[in-house]
Amino acid sequence: MAFSFFKVSLAKAWRRIAIPTDLNLDFLSASILDAFDFDSDHLYKFSYKDRFGIKATVFHPYMEESPSTDEICIGDLPLKPGDSMIFHFDFGDDWKFQVLLEQIDPPNAKIKKPKMLESHGRAPKQYSSWDGEW
């Protein structure tokens, strides 16, 4: 299986993630959230431009719109190195991650599952204004 390498940025922090292209976008979402130490308890969507330059969106499986992130594999996206998409997470707090596809590599025996390769900068706190009490 081939691998996609993404540079994911949020505020001044960024993470480089390698992920198999045969995994769906739910796996990419989980990898991004894990890399930034975010909980995965909110809806999300990915938006990008298709090969005609028209905005396309893939939605969280619990949303009514389609297609959903559990149906679309990373390798099926019409992205080439240098293209980017937005990972919009938690529509209340409105987190928007920039997801840049840096490269696509052939199978790599050293990497068998999603993996964070680099981490730069401190990730913002997911719930910075929440003090943990009701």
Tab-separated table of C-alpha atoms in Angstrom, residues 28-123:
chain	number	residue	atom	x	y	z
A	28	LEU	CA	-6.853	10.640	8.885
A	29	SER	CA	-9.169	12.543	11.233
A	30	ALA	CA	-8.165	10.337	14.168
A	31	SER	CA	-4.473	10.745	13.292
A	32	ILE	CA	-4.767	14.538	13.151
A	33	LEU	CA	-6.670	14.774	16.423
A	34	ASP	CA	-4.235	12.428	18.148
A	35	ALA	CA	-1.245	14.422	16.856
A	36	PHE	CA	-2.698	17.632	18.332
A	37	ASP	CA	-3.937	15.985	21.571
A	38	PHE	CA	-7.578	16.753	20.792
A	39	ASP	CA	-10.518	14.633	21.908
A	40	SER	CA	-12.542	13.153	19.061
A	41	ASP	CA	-15.965	13.960	20.473
A	42	HIS	CA	-17.216	16.362	17.790
A	43	LEU	CA	-18.376	16.278	14.187
A	44	TYR	CA	-16.040	17.224	11.354
A	45	LYS	CA	-15.661	17.482	7.605
A	46	PHE	CA	-12.897	17.686	5.018
A	47	SER	CA	-13.089	20.246	2.190
A	48	TYR	CA	-10.873	20.419	-0.883
A	49	LYS	CA	-11.002	21.419	-4.532
A	50	ASP	CA	-11.765	18.660	-7.000
A	51	ARG	CA	-9.963	18.259	-10.316
A	52	PHE	CA	-12.190	20.972	-11.822
A	53	GLY	CA	-11.401	23.453	-9.043
A	54	ILE	CA	-14.845	23.092	-7.480
A	55	LYS	CA	-15.109	22.822	-3.691
A	56	ALA	CA	-15.928	19.287	-2.556
A	57	THR	CA	-16.724	18.206	0.992
A	58	VAL	CA	-16.676	14.832	2.755
A	59	PHE	CA	-18.737	14.698	5.945
A	60	HIS	CA	-18.598	12.919	9.305
A	61	PRO	CA	-20.690	9.704	9.129
A	62	TYR	CA	-23.247	11.074	11.637
A	63	MET	CA	-24.076	14.039	9.410
A	64	GLU	CA	-26.928	13.825	6.913
A	65	GLU	CA	-24.843	14.916	3.937
A	66	SER	CA	-22.818	12.569	1.800
A	67	PRO	CA	-20.301	11.308	0.941
A	68	SER	CA	-19.084	10.407	4.401
A	69	THR	CA	-15.562	10.085	5.704
A	70	ASP	CA	-15.970	6.357	6.328
A	71	GLU	CA	-16.674	5.824	2.597
A	72	ILE	CA	-13.778	7.746	1.037
A	73	CYS	CA	-10.214	6.429	1.126
A	74	ILE	CA	-7.294	8.831	1.216
A	75	GLY	CA	-5.975	7.430	-2.059
A	76	ASP	CA	-9.308	8.146	-3.769
A	77	LEU	CA	-9.068	11.889	-3.178
A	78	PRO	CA	-8.177	13.906	-6.290
A	79	LEU	CA	-5.164	15.416	-4.543
A	80	LYS	CA	-1.610	15.572	-5.779
A	81	PRO	CA	1.474	16.705	-3.854
A	82	GLY	CA	1.184	20.418	-3.138
A	83	ASP	CA	-2.622	20.319	-2.877
A	84	SER	CA	-4.319	21.005	0.411
A	85	MET	CA	-7.630	20.611	2.157
A	86	ILE	CA	-9.298	21.918	5.285
A	87	PHE	CA	-10.148	19.629	8.183
A	88	HIS	CA	-12.969	21.486	9.949
A	89	PHE	CA	-13.481	20.040	13.423
A	90	ASP	CA	-15.965	20.960	16.175
A	91	PHE	CA	-18.308	23.367	14.433
A	92	GLY	CA	-18.967	25.195	17.727
A	93	ASP	CA	-15.310	26.014	18.423
A	94	ASP	CA	-14.597	26.080	14.689
A	95	TRP	CA	-11.152	24.459	14.506
A	96	LYS	CA	-9.787	24.586	10.949
A	97	PHE	CA	-6.659	22.559	10.271
A	98	GLN	CA	-4.696	23.111	7.046
A	99	VAL	CA	-3.860	19.687	5.592
A	100	LEU	CA	-1.156	19.829	2.904
A	101	LEU	CA	-0.355	16.697	0.897
A	102	GLU	CA	3.436	16.787	0.657
A	103	GLN	CA	4.116	13.513	-1.114
A	104	ILE	CA	2.828	10.073	-1.982
A	105	ASP	CA	5.312	7.233	-1.587
A	106	PRO	CA	5.250	3.582	-2.571
A	107	PRO	CA	4.803	0.963	0.151
A	108	ASN	CA	7.203	1.257	3.072
A	109	ALA	CA	7.965	-1.753	5.261
A	110	LYS	CA	8.911	0.550	8.159
A	111	ILE	CA	5.477	2.176	8.343
A	112	LYS	CA	2.458	-0.099	8.610
A	113	LYS	CA	-0.099	2.246	10.197
A	114	PRO	CA	-0.661	6.008	10.562
A	115	LYS	CA	2.325	7.641	12.198
A	116	MET	CA	3.302	11.132	13.290
A	117	LEU	CA	6.790	11.771	11.908
A	118	GLU	CA	7.454	15.341	13.089
A	119	SER	CA	5.998	17.779	15.569
A	120	HIS	CA	6.692	21.529	15.679
A	121	GLY	CA	5.179	24.059	18.024
A	122	ARG	CA	2.755	23.673	20.875
A	123	ALA	CA	-0.770	22.748	19.866
